[in-house]
PDB file of C-alpha atoms in Angstrom:
ATOM      1  CA  MET S  11     -16.504 -16.646  12.939  1.00  0.00           C
ATOM      2  CA  ALA S  12     -19.751 -14.849  13.632  1.00  0.00           C
ATOM      3  CA  GLY S  13     -20.572 -13.757  17.134  1.00  0.00           C
ATOM      4  CA  THR S  14     -17.145 -14.400  18.672  1.00  0.00           C
ATOM      5  CA  GLY S  15     -15.524 -11.032  17.959  1.00  0.00           C
ATOM      6  CA  ILE S  16     -12.664 -12.917  16.308  1.00  0.00           C
ATOM      7  CA  ILE S  17     -11.794 -12.270  12.657  1.00  0.00           C
ATOM      8  CA  VAL S  18     -10.441 -15.306  10.812  1.00  0.00           C
ATOM      9  CA  ARG S  19      -9.576 -15.072   7.125  1.00  0.00           C
ATOM     10  CA  ALA S  20      -7.554 -17.775   5.400  1.00  0.00           C
ATOM     11  CA  ASP S  21      -4.968 -17.123   2.694  1.00  0.00           C
ATOM     12  CA  GLY S  22      -6.769 -15.502  -0.243  1.00  0.00           C
ATOM     13  CA  GLU S  23      -9.939 -14.743   1.732  1.00  0.00           C
ATOM     14  CA  GLY S  24     -11.338 -11.255   2.128  1.00  0.00           C
ATOM     15  CA  GLU S  25     -13.026  -8.751  -0.149  1.00  0.00           C
ATOM     16  CA  LYS S  26     -10.953  -8.252  -3.308  1.00  0.00           C
ATOM     17  CA  ARG S  27     -10.777  -4.730  -4.721  1.00  0.00           C
ATOM     18  CA  TRP S  28      -8.896  -3.354  -7.734  1.00  0.00           C
ATOM     19  CA  PHE S  29      -7.148  -0.201  -6.498  1.00  0.00           C
ATOM     20  CA  TYR S  30      -6.893   2.503  -9.162  1.00  0.00           C
ATOM     21  CA  GLY S  31      -3.427   3.413  -7.912  1.00  0.00           C
ATOM     22  CA  GLY S  32      -2.412  -0.076  -9.113  1.00  0.00           C
ATOM     23  CA  GLY S  33      -2.708  -3.466  -7.450  1.00  0.00           C
ATOM     24  CA  LEU S  34      -5.251  -5.899  -6.105  1.00  0.00           C
ATOM     25  CA  HIS S  35      -6.250  -5.400  -2.471  1.00  0.00           C
ATOM     26  CA  THR S  36      -7.609  -8.244  -0.389  1.00  0.00           C
ATOM     27  CA  TRP S  37      -9.206  -6.713   2.684  1.00  0.00           C
ATOM     28  CA  LYS S  38      -8.360  -8.772   5.765  1.00  0.00           C
ATOM     29  CA  ALA S  39      -9.885  -6.559   8.493  1.00  0.00           C
ATOM     30  CA  THR S  40     -11.974  -3.440   8.001  1.00  0.00           C
ATOM     31  CA  ALA S  41     -12.349  -0.430  10.254  1.00  0.00           C
ATOM     32  CA  GLU S  42     -15.901  -1.561  11.071  1.00  0.00           C
ATOM     33  CA  GLU S  43     -14.654  -4.995  12.122  1.00  0.00           C
ATOM     34  CA  THR S  44     -11.914  -3.508  14.345  1.00  0.00           C
ATOM     35  CA  ASN S  45     -14.040  -0.768  15.920  1.00  0.00           C
ATOM     36  CA  GLY S  46     -12.008   1.774  13.964  1.00  0.00           C
ATOM     37  CA  ALA S  47      -8.686   0.622  15.395  1.00  0.00           C
ATOM     38  CA  PHE S  48      -7.162  -0.281  12.023  1.00  0.00           C
ATOM     39  CA  LEU S  49      -7.600  -1.310   8.399  1.00  0.00           C
ATOM     40  CA  LEU S  50      -5.550  -4.280   7.149  1.00  0.00           C
ATOM     41  CA  PHE S  51      -5.280  -5.415   3.547  1.00  0.00           C
ATOM     42  CA  GLU S  52      -2.946  -7.435   1.369  1.00  0.00           C
ATOM     43  CA  ASP S  53      -1.696  -5.528  -1.671  1.00  0.00           C
ATOM     44  CA  HIS S  54      -0.551  -7.579  -4.682  1.00  0.00           C
ATOM     45  CA  MET S  55       1.277  -5.385  -7.206  1.00  0.00           C
ATOM     46  CA  GLU S  56       3.166  -5.753 -10.416  1.00  0.00           C
ATOM     47  CA  GLU S  57       6.748  -4.555 -10.815  1.00  0.00           C
ATOM     48  CA  GLY S  58       6.867  -0.818 -11.477  1.00  0.00           C
ATOM     49  CA  LYS S  59       3.770   0.175  -9.472  1.00  0.00           C
ATOM     50  CA  MET S  60       4.551   3.427  -7.695  1.00  0.00           C
ATOM     51  CA  THR S  61       2.648   5.868  -5.558  1.00  0.00           C
ATOM     52  CA  PRO S  62       2.635   9.636  -5.752  1.00  0.00           C
ATOM     53  CA  PHE S  63       4.441  11.506  -2.998  1.00  0.00           C
ATOM     54  CA  HIS S  64       1.848  11.577  -0.211  1.00  0.00           C
ATOM     55  CA  THR S  65       1.133  11.636   3.498  1.00  0.00           C
ATOM     56  CA  HIS S  66      -1.510  10.192   5.783  1.00  0.00           C
ATOM     57  CA  PRO S  67      -2.276  13.038   8.205  1.00  0.00           C
ATOM     58  CA  ASP S  68      -4.414  10.992  10.609  1.00  0.00           C
ATOM     59  CA  ALA S  69      -3.011   7.449  10.415  1.00  0.00           C
ATOM     60  CA  ASP S  70       0.219   5.523  10.785  1.00  0.00           C
ATOM     61  CA  GLU S  71       0.934   3.219   7.835  1.00  0.00           C
ATOM     62  CA  VAL S  72       2.712  -0.107   8.240  1.00  0.00           C
ATOM     63  CA  PHE S  73       4.049  -2.361   5.469  1.00  0.00           C
ATOM     64  CA  TYR S  74       5.165  -5.959   5.953  1.00  0.00           C
ATOM     65  CA  VAL S  75       6.506  -7.509   2.738  1.00  0.00           C
ATOM     66  CA  LEU S  76       5.330 -11.081   2.156  1.00  0.00           C
ATOM     67  CA  GLU S  77       6.972 -11.550  -1.267  1.00  0.00           C
ATOM     68  CA  GLY S  78       8.994  -9.265  -3.498  1.00  0.00           C
ATOM     69  CA  GLU S  79      10.511  -5.873  -2.810  1.00  0.00           C
ATOM     70  CA  ILE S  80       9.615  -2.191  -2.626  1.00  0.00           C
ATOM     71  CA  VAL S  81      11.674   0.962  -2.322  1.00  0.00           C
ATOM     72  CA  VAL S  82      10.250   3.483   0.146  1.00  0.00           C
ATOM     73  CA  HIS S  83      11.222   7.110  -0.515  1.00  0.00           C
ATOM     74  CA  VAL S  84      10.835   9.592   2.336  1.00  0.00           C
ATOM     75  CA  GLU S  85      11.011  13.353   2.422  1.00  0.00           C
ATOM     76  CA  GLY S  86      14.585  14.531   2.014  1.00  0.00           C
ATOM     77  CA  GLY S  87      15.422  11.898  -0.605  1.00  0.00           C
ATOM     78  CA  VAL S  88      16.250   8.964   1.654  1.00  0.00           C
ATOM     79  CA  GLU S  89      15.281   5.593   0.199  1.00  0.00           C
ATOM     80  CA  TYR S  90      14.947   2.215   1.894  1.00  0.00           C
ATOM     81  CA  CYS S  91      14.837  -1.163   0.177  1.00  0.00           C
ATOM     82  CA  ILE S  92      12.169  -3.283   1.916  1.00  0.00           C
ATOM     83  CA  ARG S  93      12.263  -6.994   1.033  1.00  0.00           C
ATOM     84  CA  ARG S  94      10.443 -10.211   1.972  1.00  0.00           C
ATOM     85  CA  GLY S  95      10.122 -10.364   5.742  1.00  0.00           C
ATOM     86  CA  ASP S  96      10.938  -6.671   6.232  1.00  0.00           C
ATOM     87  CA  PHE S  97       8.701  -4.148   7.995  1.00  0.00           C
ATOM     88  CA  THR S  98       8.430  -0.390   7.756  1.00  0.00           C
ATOM     89  CA  LEU S  99       6.322   2.231   9.521  1.00  0.00           C
ATOM     90  CA  ALA S 100       5.462   5.632   8.064  1.00  0.00           C
ATOM     91  CA  PRO S 101       4.097   7.593  11.032  1.00  0.00           C
ATOM     92  CA  ARG S 102       1.176   9.926  10.381  1.00  0.00           C
ATOM     93  CA  GLY S 103       2.247  13.136   8.695  1.00  0.00           C
ATOM     94  CA  ILE S 104       5.502  11.716   7.248  1.00  0.00           C
ATOM     95  CA  THR S 105       5.747  12.351   3.505  1.00  0.00           C
ATOM     96  CA  HIS S 106       6.570   9.180   1.558  1.00  0.00           C
ATOM     97  CA  ALA S 107       6.077   7.169  -1.637  1.00  0.00           C
ATOM     98  CA  PHE S 108       6.929   3.653  -2.688  1.00  0.00           C
ATOM     99  CA  MET S 109       7.717   1.681  -5.812  1.00  0.00           C
ATOM    100  CA  ALA S 110       7.466  -2.080  -6.345  1.00  0.00           C
ATOM    101  CA  THR S 111      10.767  -3.229  -7.850  1.00  0.00           C
ATOM    102  CA  SER S 112       9.405  -6.723  -8.480  1.00  0.00           C
ATOM    103  CA  GLU S 113       6.043  -8.447  -8.319  1.00  0.00           C
ATOM    104  CA  THR S 114       5.204  -7.851  -4.670  1.00  0.00           C
ATOM    105  CA  ARG S 115       2.691  -8.903  -2.056  1.00  0.00           C
ATOM    106  CA  LEU S 116       2.616  -6.984   1.200  1.00  0.00           C
ATOM    107  CA  LEU S 117       0.365  -6.383   4.151  1.00  0.00           C
ATOM    108  CA  CYS S 118      -0.638  -2.767   4.673  1.00  0.00           C
ATOM    109  CA  MET S 119      -2.109  -1.685   7.985  1.00  0.00           C
ATOM    110  CA  GLN S 120      -3.325   1.791   8.762  1.00  0.00           C
ATOM    111  CA  THR S 121      -4.059   2.705  12.331  1.00  0.00           C
ATOM    112  CA  PRO S 122      -6.548   4.004  13.075  1.00  0.00           C
ATOM    113  CA  GLY S 123      -8.713   2.833  10.171  1.00  0.00           C
ATOM    114  CA  THR S 124      -9.710   6.371   9.161  1.00  0.00           C
ATOM    115  CA  GLY S 125      -8.412   5.994   5.582  1.00  0.00           C
ATOM    116  CA  GLN S 126     -10.800   3.187   4.673  1.00  0.00           C
ATOM    117  CA  ALA S 127     -13.288   5.470   2.854  1.00  0.00           C
ATOM    118  CA  PHE S 128     -10.458   6.706   0.623  1.00  0.00           C
ATOM    119  CA  PHE S 129      -9.391   3.170  -0.315  1.00  0.00           C
ATOM    120  CA  GLN S 130     -12.993   2.092  -0.885  1.00  0.00           C
ATOM    121  CA  HIS S 131     -13.758   4.994  -3.241  1.00  0.00           C
ATOM    122  CA  ALA S 132     -10.407   4.747  -5.064  1.00  0.00           C
ATOM    123  CA  SER S 133     -11.115   1.090  -5.894  1.00  0.00           C
ATOM    124  CA  GLU S 134     -13.842  -1.223  -7.087  1.00  0.00           C
ATOM    125  CA  PRO S 135     -14.754  -4.827  -6.331  1.00  0.00           C
ATOM    126  CA  SER S 136     -12.794  -7.412  -8.313  1.00  0.00           C
ATOM    127  CA  THR S 137     -14.092 -10.812  -9.268  1.00  0.00           C
ATOM    128  CA  ASN S 138     -10.729 -12.271 -10.265  1.00  0.00           C
ATOM    129  CA  SER S 139      -7.190 -12.393  -8.938  1.00  0.00           C
ATOM    130  CA  ARG S 140      -5.549 -10.206 -11.613  1.00  0.00           C
ATOM    131  CA  PHE S 141      -3.207  -7.711 -10.026  1.00  0.00           C
ATOM    132  CA  ASP S 142      -2.446  -5.765 -13.204  1.00  0.00           C
ATOM    133  CA  GLY S 143      -4.944  -3.377 -14.665  1.00  0.00           C
ATOM    134  CA  PRO S 144      -5.793   0.239 -15.384  1.00  0.00           C
ATOM    135  CA  VAL S 145      -4.267   2.952 -13.214  1.00  0.00           C
ATOM    136  CA  ASP S 146      -6.358   6.106 -12.804  1.00  0.00           C
ATOM    137  CA  PHE S 147      -4.627   8.677 -10.598  1.00  0.00           C
ATOM    138  CA  ALA S 148      -7.422  11.180 -11.317  1.00  0.00           C
ATOM    139  CA  ARG S 149      -9.862   8.832  -9.558  1.00  0.00           C
ATOM    140  CA  VAL S 150      -7.381   8.321  -6.715  1.00  0.00           C
ATOM    141  CA  GLY S 151      -6.957  12.094  -6.364  1.00  0.00           C
ATOM    142  CA  ALA S 152     -10.712  12.698  -6.391  1.00  0.00           C
ATOM    143  CA  ALA S 153     -11.228  10.062  -3.677  1.00  0.00           C
ATOM    144  CA  ALA S 154      -8.455  11.645  -1.592  1.00  0.00           C
ATOM    145  CA  LYS S 155     -10.039  15.098  -1.881  1.00  0.00           C
ATOM    146  CA  GLU S 156     -13.546  13.916  -1.063  1.00  0.00           C
ATOM    147  CA  TYR S 157     -12.875  11.290   1.625  1.00  0.00           C
ATOM    148  CA  GLY S 158      -9.531  12.268   3.159  1.00  0.00           C
ATOM    149  CA  GLY S 159      -7.200   9.698   4.617  1.00  0.00           C
ATOM    150  CA  VAL S 160      -4.381  10.723   2.297  1.00  0.00           C
ATOM    151  CA  GLU S 161      -2.954  13.967   0.930  1.00  0.00           C
ATOM    152  CA  LEU S 162      -1.368  13.662  -2.519  1.00  0.00           C
ATOM    153  CA  LEU S 163       1.585  16.043  -2.677  1.00  0.00           C
ATOM    154  CA  GLY S 164       3.197  15.406  -6.048  1.00  0.00           C
ATOM    155  CA  PRO S 165       4.272  12.892  -8.639  1.00  0.00           C
ATOM    156  CA  PRO S 166       6.230   9.756  -7.768  1.00  0.00           C
ATOM    157  CA  PRO S 167       9.724  10.885  -6.707  1.00  0.00           C
ATOM    158  CA  PHE S 168      11.579   8.017  -8.370  1.00  0.00           C
ATOM    159  CA  ALA S 169      14.130   8.973 -11.016  1.00  0.00           C
ATOM    160  CA  ALA S 170      13.542   7.554 -14.485  1.00  0.00           C
ATOM    161  CA  ALA S 171      17.103   6.248 -14.299  1.00  0.00           C
ATOM    162  CA  HIS S 172      16.106   3.663 -11.667  1.00  0.00           C
ATOM    163  CA  SER S 173      16.578   0.171 -13.004  1.00  0.00           C
ATOM    164  CA  SER S 174      14.037  -2.515 -12.155  1.00  0.00           C
ATOM    165  CA  ARG S 175      16.046  -3.169  -8.986  1.00  0.00           C
ATOM    166  CA  PRO S 176      17.240   0.268  -7.787  1.00  0.00           C
ATOM    167  CA  ARG S 177      20.181   0.783  -5.496  1.00  0.00           C
ATOM    168  CA  PRO S 178      18.719   2.805  -2.603  1.00  0.00           C
ATOM    169  CA  GLU S 179      20.779   5.445  -0.846  1.00  0.00           C
ATOM    170  CA  HIS S 180      20.241   3.517   2.386  1.00  0.00           C
ATOM    171  CA  ASP S 181      19.801  -0.244   2.396  1.00  0.00           C
ATOM    172  CA  PRO S 182      19.190  -1.837   5.808  1.00  0.00           C
ATOM    173  CA  HIS S 183      20.577  -5.084   4.366  1.00  0.00           C
ATOM    174  CA  GLY S 184      23.977  -3.462   3.815  1.00  0.00           C
ATOM    175  CA  SER S 185      24.107  -3.974   0.047  1.00  0.00           C
ATOM    176  CA  GLY S 186      23.259  -0.387  -1.015  1.00  0.00           C
TER     177      GLY S 186
END
């Protein structure tokens, strides 16, 4: 709603961007719209999408899983299974990576919104709702180097032996 200072975006609304790390982002609130306080986007990913080991030196990163499941791997080898309705926070400077173990939709919020330039330059506008597509980690790495917001520290830390539904070392649901 223009002029009120309120941001209202219905389900499916927001700028859609294909992220070259894998997945379709739907931007719900940009850093400009929140006076730099945060960036919020929905990430729709196919099973098997994984991130390199990385850190966000200047922002806290929050995930809230809407559908599906991810495994979050943190420095030291600890893994957490995050399912529908679960929340996780990776504070700034904490080394982490994640892998979608099923088709997954989650909300990602970074606070403050300092990483937005990285996400913008590591993606491109999408005119459809496909969430599978080309992955280009070279483009992601170049955007990270030029725009900051993330430091890529190494390849995804997930063992090739992981099945499509890995058994994490630590499972907050008590089944791991």
